[in-house]
Coordinates of C-alpha atoms in Angstrom, one line a residue:
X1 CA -21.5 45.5 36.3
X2 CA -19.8 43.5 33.3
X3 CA -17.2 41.3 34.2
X4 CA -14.5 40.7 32.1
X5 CA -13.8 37.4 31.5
X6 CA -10.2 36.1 29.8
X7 CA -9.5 34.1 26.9
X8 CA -7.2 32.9 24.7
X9 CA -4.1 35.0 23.8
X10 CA -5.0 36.4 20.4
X11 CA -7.2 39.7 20.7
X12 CA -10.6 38.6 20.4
X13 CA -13.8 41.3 20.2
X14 CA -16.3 41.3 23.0
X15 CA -19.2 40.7 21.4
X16 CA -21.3 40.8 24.9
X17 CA -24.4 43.4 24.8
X18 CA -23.4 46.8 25.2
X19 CA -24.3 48.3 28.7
X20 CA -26.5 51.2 29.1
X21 CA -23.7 53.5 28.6
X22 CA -22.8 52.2 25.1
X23 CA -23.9 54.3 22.4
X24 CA -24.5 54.0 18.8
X25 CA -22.1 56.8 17.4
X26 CA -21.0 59.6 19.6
X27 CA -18.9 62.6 18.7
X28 CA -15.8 60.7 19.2
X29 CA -15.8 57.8 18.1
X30 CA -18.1 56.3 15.4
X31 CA -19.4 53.2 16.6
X32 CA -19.6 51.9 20.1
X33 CA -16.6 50.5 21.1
X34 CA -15.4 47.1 20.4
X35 CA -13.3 45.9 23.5
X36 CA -10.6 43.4 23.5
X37 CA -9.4 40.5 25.4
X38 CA -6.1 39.2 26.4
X39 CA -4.3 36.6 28.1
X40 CA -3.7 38.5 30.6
X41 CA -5.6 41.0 31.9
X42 CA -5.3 44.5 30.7
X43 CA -7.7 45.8 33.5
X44 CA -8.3 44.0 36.4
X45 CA -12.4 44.4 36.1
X46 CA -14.3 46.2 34.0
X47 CA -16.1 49.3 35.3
X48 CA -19.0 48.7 32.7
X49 CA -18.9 52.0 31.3
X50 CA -19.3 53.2 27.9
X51 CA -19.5 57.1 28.1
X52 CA -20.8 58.9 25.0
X53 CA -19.4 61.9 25.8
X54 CA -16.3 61.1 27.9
X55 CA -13.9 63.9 29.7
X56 CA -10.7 64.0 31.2
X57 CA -10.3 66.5 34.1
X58 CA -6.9 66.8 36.6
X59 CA -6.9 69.1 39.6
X60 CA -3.4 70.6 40.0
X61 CA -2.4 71.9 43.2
X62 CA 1.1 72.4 45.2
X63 CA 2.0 71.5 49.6
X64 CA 4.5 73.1 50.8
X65 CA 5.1 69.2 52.3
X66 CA 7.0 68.6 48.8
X67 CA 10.1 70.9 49.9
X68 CA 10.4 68.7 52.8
X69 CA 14.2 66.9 51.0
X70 CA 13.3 63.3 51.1
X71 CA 9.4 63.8 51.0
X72 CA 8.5 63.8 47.0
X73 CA 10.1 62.2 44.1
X74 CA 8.3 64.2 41.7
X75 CA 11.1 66.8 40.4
X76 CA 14.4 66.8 40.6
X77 CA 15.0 68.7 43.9
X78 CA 12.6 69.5 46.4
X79 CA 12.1 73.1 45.8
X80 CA 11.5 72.2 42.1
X81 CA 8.8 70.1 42.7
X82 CA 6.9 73.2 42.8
X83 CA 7.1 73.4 39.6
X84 CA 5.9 70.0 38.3
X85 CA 2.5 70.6 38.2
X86 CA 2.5 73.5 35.9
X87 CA 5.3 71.5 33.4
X88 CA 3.0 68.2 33.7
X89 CA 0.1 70.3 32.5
X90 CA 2.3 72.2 29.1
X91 CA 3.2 68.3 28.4
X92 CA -0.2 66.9 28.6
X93 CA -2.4 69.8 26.7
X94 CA 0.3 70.6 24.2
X95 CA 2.5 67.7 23.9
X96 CA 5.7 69.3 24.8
X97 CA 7.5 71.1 27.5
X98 CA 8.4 74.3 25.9
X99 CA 8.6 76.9 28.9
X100 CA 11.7 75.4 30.4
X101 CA 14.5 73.4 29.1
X102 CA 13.5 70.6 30.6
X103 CA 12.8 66.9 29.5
X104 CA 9.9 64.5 31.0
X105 CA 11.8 62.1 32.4
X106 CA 12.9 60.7 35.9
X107 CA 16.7 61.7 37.1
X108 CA 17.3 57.8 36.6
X109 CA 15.7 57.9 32.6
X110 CA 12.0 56.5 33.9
X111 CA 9.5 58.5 31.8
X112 CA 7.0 60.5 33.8
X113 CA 3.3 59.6 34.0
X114 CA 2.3 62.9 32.1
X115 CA 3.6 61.7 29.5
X116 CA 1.3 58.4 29.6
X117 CA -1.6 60.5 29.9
X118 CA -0.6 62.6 26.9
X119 CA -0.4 59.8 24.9
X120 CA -3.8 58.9 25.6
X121 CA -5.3 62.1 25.1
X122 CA -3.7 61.8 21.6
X123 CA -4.5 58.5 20.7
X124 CA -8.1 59.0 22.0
X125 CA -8.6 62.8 20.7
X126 CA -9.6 64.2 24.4
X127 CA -9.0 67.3 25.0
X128 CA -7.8 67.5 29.1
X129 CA -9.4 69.8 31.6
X130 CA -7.3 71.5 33.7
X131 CA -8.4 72.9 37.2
X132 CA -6.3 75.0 39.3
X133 CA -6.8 74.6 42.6
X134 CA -4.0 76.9 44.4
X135 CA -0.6 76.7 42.2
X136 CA 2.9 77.8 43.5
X137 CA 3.3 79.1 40.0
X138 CA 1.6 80.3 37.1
X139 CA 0.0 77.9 34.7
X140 CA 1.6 78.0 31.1
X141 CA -1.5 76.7 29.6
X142 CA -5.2 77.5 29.9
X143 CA -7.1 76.6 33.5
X144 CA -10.3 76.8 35.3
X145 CA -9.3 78.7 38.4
X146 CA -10.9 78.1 41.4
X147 CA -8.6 80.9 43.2
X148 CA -6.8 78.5 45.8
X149 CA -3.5 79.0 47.2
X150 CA -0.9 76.2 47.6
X151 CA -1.6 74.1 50.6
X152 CA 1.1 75.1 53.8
X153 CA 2.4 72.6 55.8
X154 CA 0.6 71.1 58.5
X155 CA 2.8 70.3 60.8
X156 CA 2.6 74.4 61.7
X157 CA -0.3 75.9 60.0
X158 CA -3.8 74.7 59.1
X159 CA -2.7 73.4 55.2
X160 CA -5.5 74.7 53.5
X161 CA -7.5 77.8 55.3
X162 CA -10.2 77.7 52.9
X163 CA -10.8 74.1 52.5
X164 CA -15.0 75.1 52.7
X165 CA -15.0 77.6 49.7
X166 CA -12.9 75.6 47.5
X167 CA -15.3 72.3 48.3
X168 CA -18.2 75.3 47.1
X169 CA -15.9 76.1 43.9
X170 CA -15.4 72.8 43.0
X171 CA -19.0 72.3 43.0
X172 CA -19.7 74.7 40.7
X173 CA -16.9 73.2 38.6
X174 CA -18.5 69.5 38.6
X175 CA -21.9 71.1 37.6
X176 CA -20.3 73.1 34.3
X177 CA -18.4 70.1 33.5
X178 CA -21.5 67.9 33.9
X179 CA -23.0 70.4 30.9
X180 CA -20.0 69.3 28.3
X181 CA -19.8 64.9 29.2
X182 CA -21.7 62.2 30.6
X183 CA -18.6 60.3 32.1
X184 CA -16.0 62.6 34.0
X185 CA -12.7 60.4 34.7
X186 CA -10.9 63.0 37.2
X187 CA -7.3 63.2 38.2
X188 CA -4.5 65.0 40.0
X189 CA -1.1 66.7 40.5
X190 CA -0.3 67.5 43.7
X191 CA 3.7 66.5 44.4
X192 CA 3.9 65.6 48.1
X193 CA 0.3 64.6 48.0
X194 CA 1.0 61.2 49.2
X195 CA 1.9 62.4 52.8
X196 CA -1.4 64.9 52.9
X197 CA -3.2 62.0 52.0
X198 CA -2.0 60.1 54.5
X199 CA -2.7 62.9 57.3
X200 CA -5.7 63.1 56.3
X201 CA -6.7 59.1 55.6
X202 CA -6.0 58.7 59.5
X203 CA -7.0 61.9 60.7
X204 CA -10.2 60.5 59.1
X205 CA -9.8 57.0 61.6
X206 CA -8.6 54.9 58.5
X207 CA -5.3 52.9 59.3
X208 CA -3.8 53.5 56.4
X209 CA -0.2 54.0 54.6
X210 CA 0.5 55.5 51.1
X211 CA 2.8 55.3 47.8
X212 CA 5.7 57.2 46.7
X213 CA 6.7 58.4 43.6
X214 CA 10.0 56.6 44.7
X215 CA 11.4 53.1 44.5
X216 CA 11.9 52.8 48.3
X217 CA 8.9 54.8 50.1
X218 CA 10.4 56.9 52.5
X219 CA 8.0 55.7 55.0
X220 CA 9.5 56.7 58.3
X221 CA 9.7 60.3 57.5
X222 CA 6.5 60.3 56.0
X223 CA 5.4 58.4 59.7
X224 CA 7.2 61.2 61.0
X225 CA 5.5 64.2 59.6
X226 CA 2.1 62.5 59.9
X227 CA 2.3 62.4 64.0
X228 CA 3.0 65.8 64.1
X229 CA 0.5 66.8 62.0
X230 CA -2.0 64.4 63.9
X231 CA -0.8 66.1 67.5
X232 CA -1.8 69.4 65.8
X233 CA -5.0 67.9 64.9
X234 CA -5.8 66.9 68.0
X235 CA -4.8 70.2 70.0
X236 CA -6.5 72.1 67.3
X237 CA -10.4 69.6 67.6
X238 CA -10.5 69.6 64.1
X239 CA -13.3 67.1 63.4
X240 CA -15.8 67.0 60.3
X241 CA -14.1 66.2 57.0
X242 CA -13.7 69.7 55.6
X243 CA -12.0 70.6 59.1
X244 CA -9.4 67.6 58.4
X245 CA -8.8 68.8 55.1
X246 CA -8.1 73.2 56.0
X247 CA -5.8 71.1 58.8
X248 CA -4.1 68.7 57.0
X249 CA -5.0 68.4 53.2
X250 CA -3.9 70.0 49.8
X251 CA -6.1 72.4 47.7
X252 CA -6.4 69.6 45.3
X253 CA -8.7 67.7 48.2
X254 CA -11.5 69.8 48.7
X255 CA -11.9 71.2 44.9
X256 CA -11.7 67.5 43.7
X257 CA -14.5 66.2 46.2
X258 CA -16.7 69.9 45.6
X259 CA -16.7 68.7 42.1
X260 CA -17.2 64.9 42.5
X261 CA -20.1 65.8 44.6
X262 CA -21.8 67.8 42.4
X263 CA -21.2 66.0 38.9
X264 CA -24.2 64.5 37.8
X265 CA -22.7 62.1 34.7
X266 CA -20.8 58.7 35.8
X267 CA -17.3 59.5 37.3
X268 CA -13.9 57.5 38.1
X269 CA -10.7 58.6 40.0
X270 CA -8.0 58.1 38.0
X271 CA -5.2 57.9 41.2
X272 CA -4.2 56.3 43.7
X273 CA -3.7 56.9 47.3
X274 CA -4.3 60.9 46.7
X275 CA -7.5 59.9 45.2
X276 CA -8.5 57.5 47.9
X277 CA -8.4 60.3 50.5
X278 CA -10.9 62.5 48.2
X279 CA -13.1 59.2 48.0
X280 CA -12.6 58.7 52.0
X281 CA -13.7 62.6 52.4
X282 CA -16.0 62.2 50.1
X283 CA -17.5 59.4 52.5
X284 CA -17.5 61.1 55.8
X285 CA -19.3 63.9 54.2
X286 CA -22.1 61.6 52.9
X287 CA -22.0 61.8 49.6
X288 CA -21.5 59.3 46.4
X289 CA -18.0 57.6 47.0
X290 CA -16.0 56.8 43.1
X291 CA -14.6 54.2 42.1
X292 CA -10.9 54.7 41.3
X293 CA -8.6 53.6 38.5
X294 CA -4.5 53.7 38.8
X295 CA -1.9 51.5 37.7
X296 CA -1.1 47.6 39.2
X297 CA 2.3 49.2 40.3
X298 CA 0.2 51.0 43.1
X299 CA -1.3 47.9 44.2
X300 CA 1.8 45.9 44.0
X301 CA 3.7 48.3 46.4
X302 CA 4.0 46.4 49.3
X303 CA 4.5 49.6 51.8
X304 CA 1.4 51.1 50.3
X305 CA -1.5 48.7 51.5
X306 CA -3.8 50.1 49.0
X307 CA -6.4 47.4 48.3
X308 CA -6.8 47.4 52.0
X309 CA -7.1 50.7 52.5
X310 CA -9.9 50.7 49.2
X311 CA -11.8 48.2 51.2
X312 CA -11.8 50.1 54.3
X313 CA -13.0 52.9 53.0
X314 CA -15.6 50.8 50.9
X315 CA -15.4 51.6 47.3
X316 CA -13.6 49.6 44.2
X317 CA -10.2 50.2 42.8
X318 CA -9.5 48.8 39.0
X319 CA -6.4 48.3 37.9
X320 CA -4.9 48.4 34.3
X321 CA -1.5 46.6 34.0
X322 CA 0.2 48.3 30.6
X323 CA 2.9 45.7 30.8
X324 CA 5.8 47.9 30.8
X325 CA 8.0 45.2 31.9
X326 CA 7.7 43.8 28.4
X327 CA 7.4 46.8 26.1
X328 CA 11.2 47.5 25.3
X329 CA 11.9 50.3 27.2
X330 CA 14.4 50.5 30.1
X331 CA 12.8 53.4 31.3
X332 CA 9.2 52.2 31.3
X333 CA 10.5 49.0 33.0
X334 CA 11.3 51.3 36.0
X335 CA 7.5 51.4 36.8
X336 CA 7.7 48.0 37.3
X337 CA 10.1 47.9 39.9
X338 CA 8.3 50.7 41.9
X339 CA 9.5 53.6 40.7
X340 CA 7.2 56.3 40.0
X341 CA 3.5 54.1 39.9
X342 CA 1.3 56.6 39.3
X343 CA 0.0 60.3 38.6
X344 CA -1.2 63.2 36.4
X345 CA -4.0 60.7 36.1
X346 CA -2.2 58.0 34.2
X347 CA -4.0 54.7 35.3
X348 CA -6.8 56.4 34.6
X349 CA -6.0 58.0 31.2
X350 CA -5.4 53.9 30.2
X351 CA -8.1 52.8 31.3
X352 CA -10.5 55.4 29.6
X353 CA -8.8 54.6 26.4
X354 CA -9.5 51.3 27.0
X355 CA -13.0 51.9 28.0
X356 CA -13.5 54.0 24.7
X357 CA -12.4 51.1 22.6
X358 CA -8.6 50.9 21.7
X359 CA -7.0 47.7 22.5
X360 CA -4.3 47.1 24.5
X361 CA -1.2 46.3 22.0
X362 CA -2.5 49.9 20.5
X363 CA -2.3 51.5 24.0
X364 CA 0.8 50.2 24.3
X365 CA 2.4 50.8 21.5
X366 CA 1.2 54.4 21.7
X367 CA 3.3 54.8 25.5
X368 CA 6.1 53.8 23.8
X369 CA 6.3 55.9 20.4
X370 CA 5.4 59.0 22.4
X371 CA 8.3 58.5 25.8
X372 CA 10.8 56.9 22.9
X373 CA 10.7 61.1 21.1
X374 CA 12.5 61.7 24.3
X375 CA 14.5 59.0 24.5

């Protein structure tokens, strides 16, 4: 692995030799990658990647956990947060939410992270994948479906009967998408995901916590919901991974690690906590663990514990810090005191952009012309 070492505060092009991964010209983008250097660090390590034919995939899913008032900040009441998955995925493949009047934006003005990852997809001309894996409603744009419903709540039902197929679905997934790229960065959408993550991170024996999509993590409740979803558990002898994950998981879980497991290209997690329980599962299972990439306002969350919990479950988190705090915008700046942090992939869109050669100022600068059309 390359590590990235700072220097002086002008942009300066790493002119180290190009890792295995670096190609001469690829279809999408001429000329291996010229990577820049800050005074600061853009991404916390680099992953030593340099993907010829790169891919951006998010797994899109509903709980019913999210309709739970206080559980999810991801839509502007609880019941609508059944409905953010499908508007994050209009924004991010066409740019613009058209099928509702709605606006991607926060109640308090902080910019969502779809709209991050759409900027990325435009400034780096990818074209996102979009997997289904059980949707409360209809998708308004195109989808692999792997035929999953949206994931109950475990505190009375197993969350996701058919945890086992849709592990075998998304291995057929990972397989056709290792036919079309060479380096999958994979994602998610799941609103209350945080709290089935953390079901299923200590139904797993990690002691772990989680993020929120809000500024203060509603940590009892999610404390709460988890010990009665853990007493279930435990009447119910759930045990191997794929039982934890019918018990206590989302549909995005088990279609996520079906196609990690059977990719055959290099591959990142581009999330947070939601992501670490797919690495975690991925673990007890036996298979290759990822490496993750989300945003420094997931690590910074003091509630969350997340490097921790990385190192317990024994892979490598990188971070990308986009410095919204100094990039003009009220509403970016919101990140940076907790709100929101991560999602729809957005750490990870960043840090492929990164990874494919644009420098930060440009990444930036691209956040902030596409959330300020909104503004």
């Amino acid at each position: 692995r390359h590590t990235r070492q700072l220097r002086p505060p002008s942009l300066t092009p790493d002119t180290r030799t190009p890792s295995r991964h670096a190609p001469d010209s690829n279809l999408f983008y001429p000329a291996a990658p010229t990577l820049y250097l800050m005074s600061h660090p853009f991404l916390s390590e680099d992953p030593g990647f340099r993907p010829c034919r790169p891919m951006m995939a998010l797994v899109l899913g509903n709980t019913m956990l999210s309709t739970v008032p206080g559980i999810s900040g991801a839509g502007p009441t609880p019941e609508k947060t059944l409905l953010t998955p499908v508007l994050d995925a209009e924004l991010v493949t066409t740019g613009a939410i058209t099928s509702v009047p709605a606006r991607p934006n926060t109640p308090t003005g902080c910019p969502t992270p779809a709209t991050i990852t759409r900027s990325m997809m435009e400034l780096t001309g990818l074209a996102p994948v979009l997997i289904n894996a059980g949707l409360a409603h209809t998708p308004t744009v195109p989808c692999l479906d792997v035929y999953g419903s949206p994931g109950g709540d475990p505190r009375k039902e197993d969350a996701v009967p058919h945890a086992a197929p849709l592990f075998e679905r998304g291995e057929t997934v990972g397989r056709l998408l290792s036919q079309y790229s060479d380096f999958l960065m994979l994602g998610e959408c799941v609103p209350g995901g945080t709290t089935t993550a953390l079901c299923v991170l200590r139904a797993l024996g990690y002691d772990a916590s989680v993020s929120s999509a809000f500024a203060e993590n509603p940590v009892g409740l999610k404390n709460a919901v988890c010990r009665e979803v853990l007493a279930r558990i435990d009447e119910t002898g759930a045990r191997g991974p794929l039982e934890i994950l019918r018990a206590a998981g989302d549909p995005m879980m088990p279609v996520a690690a079906g196609i990690a497991s059977a990719y055959t290209g290099d591959i990142l997690f581009a999330g947070g906590t939601q992501m670490l329980a797919v690495a975690a599962t991925l673990k007890a299972l036996g298979r290759r663990v990822p490496h993750l990439a989300t945003t420094i306002y997931v690590r910074d969350d003091p509630t969350a514990g997340f490097v921790r919990s990385v190192a317990d479950v024994g892979t490598t988190a990188y971070f990308v810090d986009p410095n919204f705090a100094g990039i003009g915008h009220v509403g970016l700046a919101r990140y940076c005191i907790g709100e929101v942090k991560e999602g729809m992939g957005a750490g990870g869109a960043l840090t492929l952009a990164y990874l494919m050669g644009h420098d930060p100022e440009e990444i930036t600068r691209k956040v902030f012309d596409f959330v300020t059309k909104y503004a």
